[in-house]
Amino acid sequence: MAPMKGLTVFIADLRKCRSHEDEEKRVNKELANIRTKFKETNINGYNRKKYVCKLIYMSLLGYDVNFGHREAVELITGTKYSEKQIGYLAVSLLMSEDTTHAQTVVSALRRDLHDTNECNVCLALNAISNICTREMAEGLTQDIVVQLLSPAASMFIKKKAALCLLRLLRRFPEAVNAPQWASRVVPYLGHRDIGVTQSVASLVTALAQQFPEETRKAASFAVRRLNSLVIDNEYTLDYVYYKVPAPWLQIKLLRLLQYYPAPESTEMRSVLLSILRHIIDLSQDTPRELQQMNAQYSILFEAINLGIHLDVDQGLMQECAVLLGRFITSRETNVRYLGLETMAHLAAYIDRLDSIKTYQGVIIQSLRDRDVSVRRRALDLLYSMCDVSSAKTVVSELLRHMALADVGLREEMALKVAILTEKFATEYSWYVDVMMRLVSLAGDHMGDEVWHRIVQVILGNEELQVYACKISLQTLKAPVCHESAFKVSAYVLGEFGHLIANSDDSAPIEQLKALQSKMPAMSQAARAVALTTVGKFINLFPEIKTLCLRVLDRYRGALDAELQQRACEYYALGTLESEDLLPTVFEEMPPFPERQSALMSRLLKRESHTEDQRTWVFGGRDINRERRGLPASQPEAESPAVAAKEEQQQQQQQKPTQQSLSQLEQKQPTASDQAVAKSMRHYARLLWENDGILYDGDEIQVGLVVQYKPPAGRIGVFLGNRSAAPMYGISISTSSSDATKVSIQPAAGQDALPETLLPLAQARIFFDVHCLQVFSTAPLLRISYTVAGSPTVSELQLPVTVGHFMDPVTIAVGDFFARWKQLGDSGIGESQQVLKAAFLASDSAAGEWLRSVVGGMGFALIQGADPEPTNIVGVGIATTQAGRFGCLVRIEPKITHGLVRVTLRATNAEVAQAVGGSLRMVFESRQQQQQQ
């Protein structure tokens, strides 16, 4: 474009201005001149273009330009390329979305999109991407799709059209009507031009996140294109970057595959595994050039992420763990960052964390890295890899580092410490000590959710309350007390201070003095909590009623309305002649109903949102399994189903209960013995594992993901369509014959089931279950659907027993048999049975399997308590809303005889019988599997 003299002179004049006032005068003079020129009817294209350029320049300088829109639109409708270019630039910068010329601009863009001149088409696509209004998305999407799919369009236009669609999809996903054209775009992943494929890959990746069904064929196209690039070396030299073929395309395709489950085809899985193996093998040789290293490592990390997501080969995953261990010790900051993030992804999926724990010292050391992003990724990895065995070490390191951590990192660190402590606490004293130390160290950097959660946990666990009172009193007596720790201590003493009132150093007067000594330095919100505690002291300790009233009287004249109202109301209650009302008002708070932890919700909200959605979250295997469900094509664990499908002509429903294998076989006359045995193995395995396949039939596959926090739990039901036809009229419901003992209802706030479930697609629904009392009959799951015009109903028994509401409890080694004898002498509840276990002699890993079963059923294993080393003993507490019942278990295997004696003693007879029945079913299933 030739230079415009008038524009050059105007810019030179502005640069010569010595003050802002001089510049403003020159701009106003030019604006007045341009207004006058635009009123002329004989203005030519050159002058119109020149004046519009001046308006653009003044707008870029920050001046308000509210005219010239009509002239910009006239430039767009011109025939010269230079005029169109300036016109589109002016429209992009000067016009707002609600302008009156919007429809004219859309019409001009449509004309240029169908122009035979390639340059005009590209200008229009660029303008649409830059302006991107809703009117353009609704009116021009189909025209852009035509350009992308047209065989006559050049490669350059196809690339721009794909990226333009991506921009519109991200800005207005509901306006582009993507389901209509998404499936037609997918085949372009196999286009001969790598540039077109790369642009389409970005578009399909965005489509896959919102419309996975319409783009489900993209996985096969991506695998074939990766195979041609990586294995067959089919590419042009134009796309080779430092000896790496099309690295950006490889990265996009590897990321795209992470939004789909593993391929069902054996051939496709083999090809994908060979691609991943080839990429990992290429990384063994360290590149000499920095650019080549960056390209190879970018592909490698994306390949590892894909391998982790698909879980195609455990051996490959172990090799990836070794590679990542090398990367997190690299000198390059970027490599360390990516290594830590990818290892956190691995920790979110891998079954055993031993290979990651090898580098625990290196990861902890990364908390002291100079780069804050590396420190943040190290924190995320420690949070994801933490389990029961490493919880104390990880939590102590995070607490020790918290005082030195950046201010921006402390809130996230405090939330993760609180979640880990609650999740993996095996000792009540450890939980209280850690949480009180946490609120003291990081109270200024976290919200009220943390101390609220501490109070909820203490209220719901009687064993915690005495120790929590002692620690709370010590906290108040300390020279320095943080406000959050003060709130917790005041609340706990107000509820349970009477539990320690008999000791001299924790008498009621000592509790009141300790509370009163810290109140003046606290905020109004903390003093409000303390006043409620003083009011409760009046009810709990009549001997200090006068002193408590004196404290309340002092705050009756407080300037703060909240403090004044509380003090006046509590004082009035304390001075009533009748003492009947006081105990009612200050009654002990009941345990809080179990619900999702507010700490976890707050942490998930902190996850950053990028254009490409993350397929996993930090937090370990359990939360990611619950979040993504189980792939219908590859169950990760055999799962339970005690259910029979109703035939079309059969109206009688079968309701199997948790009985022996032979009894269940008799109740399923329509199924073969082999199918029944397989279902029973699924069911028995889910009695001690948290995820698996509940039912595996010809038409449907039902998977479960469960999470229990006694006395409540959440069950995720995943329904997969294994037939070749769509499913309609899908309904999933539950029922319980013991509704007064166990409650199971659909979880609130979830999406409705789809009206249609396509072949190989999956639907999910979550249920909240609450154990009200000890129960013996498991709830039923009822699934109804219609396939090919044939309605079908399946009724499955859910593997929900009282044993699932068991909390593991660790006691001293010497205390086990003392408690065992005490329960035996009481004769309250005992269950003993001798079961066949021929697999003990032939399976070297049978002992480890026994310990996994007992631990999976909620018992804490007490190592060294039994004099016979092969015996297994455990302790747990069955928690219901009606009460908590202790339960001890002892497993005595006799390997030479192929037998095992299982003995349970509990403070409730029904608990012992129910858990004993579950163990019997597990052993019978394993024995039958051995015989087959």
Short mmCIF file of N, CA, C and O in Angstrom, two decimals, residues 475-520:
data_model
loop_
_atom_site.label_atom_id
_atom_site.label_comp_id
_atom_site.label_asym_id
_atom_site.label_seq_id
_atom_site.Cartn_x
_atom_site.Cartn_y
_atom_site.Cartn_z
N THR A 475 -4.20 -23.86 73.72
CA THR A 475 -4.06 -22.79 72.73
C THR A 475 -4.44 -21.44 73.32
O THR A 475 -3.76 -20.43 73.08
N LEU A 476 -5.51 -21.41 74.09
CA LEU A 476 -5.94 -20.15 74.69
C LEU A 476 -4.97 -19.67 75.77
O LEU A 476 -4.82 -18.46 76.00
N LYS A 477 -4.30 -20.60 76.44
CA LYS A 477 -3.35 -20.22 77.48
C LYS A 477 -1.99 -19.82 76.93
O LYS A 477 -1.17 -19.27 77.66
N ALA A 478 -1.74 -20.11 75.66
CA ALA A 478 -0.44 -19.79 75.06
C ALA A 478 -0.27 -18.27 74.98
O ALA A 478 -1.25 -17.53 74.92
N PRO A 479 0.98 -17.79 74.95
CA PRO A 479 1.19 -16.33 74.89
C PRO A 479 0.59 -15.70 73.64
O PRO A 479 0.10 -14.57 73.68
N VAL A 480 0.65 -16.41 72.51
CA VAL A 480 0.13 -15.88 71.25
C VAL A 480 -0.92 -16.86 70.71
O VAL A 480 -0.69 -18.07 70.68
N CYS A 481 -2.04 -16.32 70.31
CA CYS A 481 -3.13 -17.16 69.78
C CYS A 481 -3.70 -16.48 68.54
O CYS A 481 -4.18 -15.34 68.61
N HIS A 482 -3.65 -17.18 67.41
CA HIS A 482 -4.20 -16.62 66.18
C HIS A 482 -5.72 -16.59 66.26
O HIS A 482 -6.35 -17.39 66.96
N GLU A 483 -6.31 -15.67 65.52
CA GLU A 483 -7.76 -15.50 65.58
C GLU A 483 -8.52 -16.76 65.17
O GLU A 483 -9.51 -17.13 65.80
N SER A 484 -8.08 -17.44 64.09
CA SER A 484 -8.76 -18.66 63.66
C SER A 484 -8.65 -19.75 64.72
O SER A 484 -9.63 -20.47 64.99
N ALA A 485 -7.47 -19.88 65.33
CA ALA A 485 -7.31 -20.85 66.42
C ALA A 485 -8.18 -20.47 67.61
O ALA A 485 -8.72 -21.34 68.31
N PHE A 486 -8.33 -19.18 67.87
CA PHE A 486 -9.20 -18.72 68.95
C PHE A 486 -10.66 -19.11 68.70
O PHE A 486 -11.36 -19.56 69.61
N LYS A 487 -11.11 -18.95 67.46
CA LYS A 487 -12.50 -19.32 67.14
C LYS A 487 -12.73 -20.81 67.35
O LYS A 487 -13.75 -21.21 67.93
N VAL A 488 -11.80 -21.63 66.86
CA VAL A 488 -11.94 -23.08 67.04
C VAL A 488 -11.96 -23.43 68.53
O VAL A 488 -12.81 -24.19 69.01
N SER A 489 -11.02 -22.87 69.29
CA SER A 489 -10.91 -23.19 70.71
C SER A 489 -12.16 -22.75 71.46
O SER A 489 -12.68 -23.49 72.31
N ALA A 490 -12.64 -21.53 71.16
CA ALA A 490 -13.84 -21.05 71.85
C ALA A 490 -15.04 -21.92 71.54
O ALA A 490 -15.81 -22.29 72.44
N TYR A 491 -15.21 -22.30 70.29
CA TYR A 491 -16.35 -23.12 69.90
C TYR A 491 -16.29 -24.49 70.57
O TYR A 491 -17.29 -24.99 71.10
N VAL A 492 -15.11 -25.12 70.54
CA VAL A 492 -14.96 -26.47 71.10
C VAL A 492 -15.20 -26.45 72.61
O VAL A 492 -15.90 -27.32 73.16
N LEU A 493 -14.65 -25.48 73.31
CA LEU A 493 -14.85 -25.42 74.77
C LEU A 493 -16.31 -25.15 75.10
O LEU A 493 -16.84 -25.67 76.09
N GLY A 494 -16.98 -24.34 74.30
CA GLY A 494 -18.39 -24.09 74.56
C GLY A 494 -19.25 -25.32 74.40
O GLY A 494 -20.25 -25.49 75.11
N GLU A 495 -18.86 -26.21 73.50
CA GLU A 495 -19.64 -27.44 73.28
C GLU A 495 -19.23 -28.57 74.22
O GLU A 495 -20.10 -29.27 74.75
N PHE A 496 -17.93 -28.74 74.45
CA PHE A 496 -17.46 -29.93 75.15
C PHE A 496 -16.54 -29.61 76.32
O PHE A 496 -15.81 -30.49 76.79
N GLY A 497 -16.53 -28.37 76.79
CA GLY A 497 -15.67 -28.03 77.91
C GLY A 497 -15.96 -28.83 79.15
O GLY A 497 -15.08 -29.04 79.99
N HIS A 498 -17.20 -29.30 79.32
CA HIS A 498 -17.55 -30.08 80.51
C HIS A 498 -16.84 -31.43 80.55
O HIS A 498 -16.75 -32.05 81.62
N LEU A 499 -16.32 -31.91 79.40
CA LEU A 499 -15.66 -33.22 79.37
C LEU A 499 -14.32 -33.19 80.11
O LEU A 499 -13.82 -34.25 80.51
N ILE A 500 -13.71 -32.00 80.26
CA ILE A 500 -12.40 -31.91 80.92
C ILE A 500 -12.49 -31.06 82.18
O ILE A 500 -11.46 -30.69 82.76
N ALA A 501 -13.70 -30.75 82.62
CA ALA A 501 -13.87 -29.81 83.74
C ALA A 501 -13.43 -30.40 85.07
O ALA A 501 -13.24 -29.65 86.04
N ASN A 502 -13.27 -31.71 85.17
CA ASN A 502 -12.91 -32.32 86.45
C ASN A 502 -11.43 -32.21 86.78
O ASN A 502 -11.02 -32.46 87.92
N SER A 503 -10.60 -31.84 85.83
CA SER A 503 -9.17 -31.69 86.09
C SER A 503 -8.90 -30.31 86.69
O SER A 503 -9.58 -29.33 86.37
N ASP A 504 -7.88 -30.23 87.55
CA ASP A 504 -7.58 -28.97 88.22
C ASP A 504 -7.12 -27.90 87.24
O ASP A 504 -7.47 -26.73 87.37
N ASP A 505 -6.29 -28.30 86.25
CA ASP A 505 -5.76 -27.30 85.33
C ASP A 505 -6.73 -26.93 84.22
O ASP A 505 -6.43 -26.10 83.37
N SER A 506 -7.90 -27.58 84.18
CA SER A 506 -8.90 -27.25 83.17
C SER A 506 -10.29 -27.08 83.79
O SER A 506 -11.30 -27.41 83.19
N ALA A 507 -10.32 -26.58 85.02
CA ALA A 507 -11.58 -26.33 85.71
C ALA A 507 -12.36 -25.25 84.96
O ALA A 507 -11.80 -24.49 84.16
N PRO A 508 -13.66 -25.14 85.18
CA PRO A 508 -14.46 -24.13 84.48
C PRO A 508 -13.90 -22.72 84.61
O PRO A 508 -13.89 -21.97 83.63
N ILE A 509 -13.43 -22.35 85.82
CA ILE A 509 -12.91 -21.01 85.99
C ILE A 509 -11.65 -20.80 85.15
O ILE A 509 -11.40 -19.72 84.62
N GLU A 510 -10.85 -21.86 84.99
CA GLU A 510 -9.64 -21.77 84.15
C GLU A 510 -10.01 -21.59 82.68
O GLU A 510 -9.37 -20.82 81.95
N GLN A 511 -11.04 -22.28 82.24
CA GLN A 511 -11.48 -22.13 80.86
C GLN A 511 -11.98 -20.71 80.60
O GLN A 511 -11.67 -20.11 79.55
N LEU A 512 -12.77 -20.17 81.53
CA LEU A 512 -13.29 -18.82 81.36
C LEU A 512 -12.18 -17.78 81.38
O LEU A 512 -12.16 -16.85 80.56
N LYS A 513 -11.21 -17.93 82.28
CA LYS A 513 -10.10 -16.98 82.35
C LYS A 513 -9.28 -17.01 81.05
O LYS A 513 -8.87 -15.95 80.53
N ALA A 514 -9.00 -18.21 80.56
CA ALA A 514 -8.21 -18.33 79.33
C ALA A 514 -8.94 -17.67 78.15
O ALA A 514 -8.34 -16.98 77.32
N LEU A 515 -10.27 -17.88 78.09
CA LEU A 515 -11.06 -17.29 77.01
C LEU A 515 -11.09 -15.77 77.14
O LEU A 515 -10.90 -15.03 76.15
N GLN A 516 -11.31 -15.30 78.36
CA GLN A 516 -11.44 -13.87 78.58
C GLN A 516 -10.13 -13.12 78.34
O GLN A 516 -10.14 -11.97 77.90
N SER A 517 -9.01 -13.77 78.59
CA SER A 517 -7.71 -13.10 78.44
C SER A 517 -7.39 -12.77 76.98
O SER A 517 -6.63 -11.84 76.70
N LYS A 518 -7.94 -13.54 76.03
CA LYS A 518 -7.64 -13.32 74.62
C LYS A 518 -8.70 -12.51 73.89
O LYS A 518 -8.48 -12.05 72.77
N MET A 519 -9.86 -12.32 74.49
CA MET A 519 -10.96 -11.64 73.79
C MET A 519 -10.64 -10.20 73.38
O MET A 519 -10.97 -9.80 72.26
N PRO A 520 -10.02 -9.37 74.21
CA PRO A 520 -9.82 -7.97 73.80
C PRO A 520 -9.00 -7.79 72.53
O PRO A 520 -9.19 -6.82 71.80
#
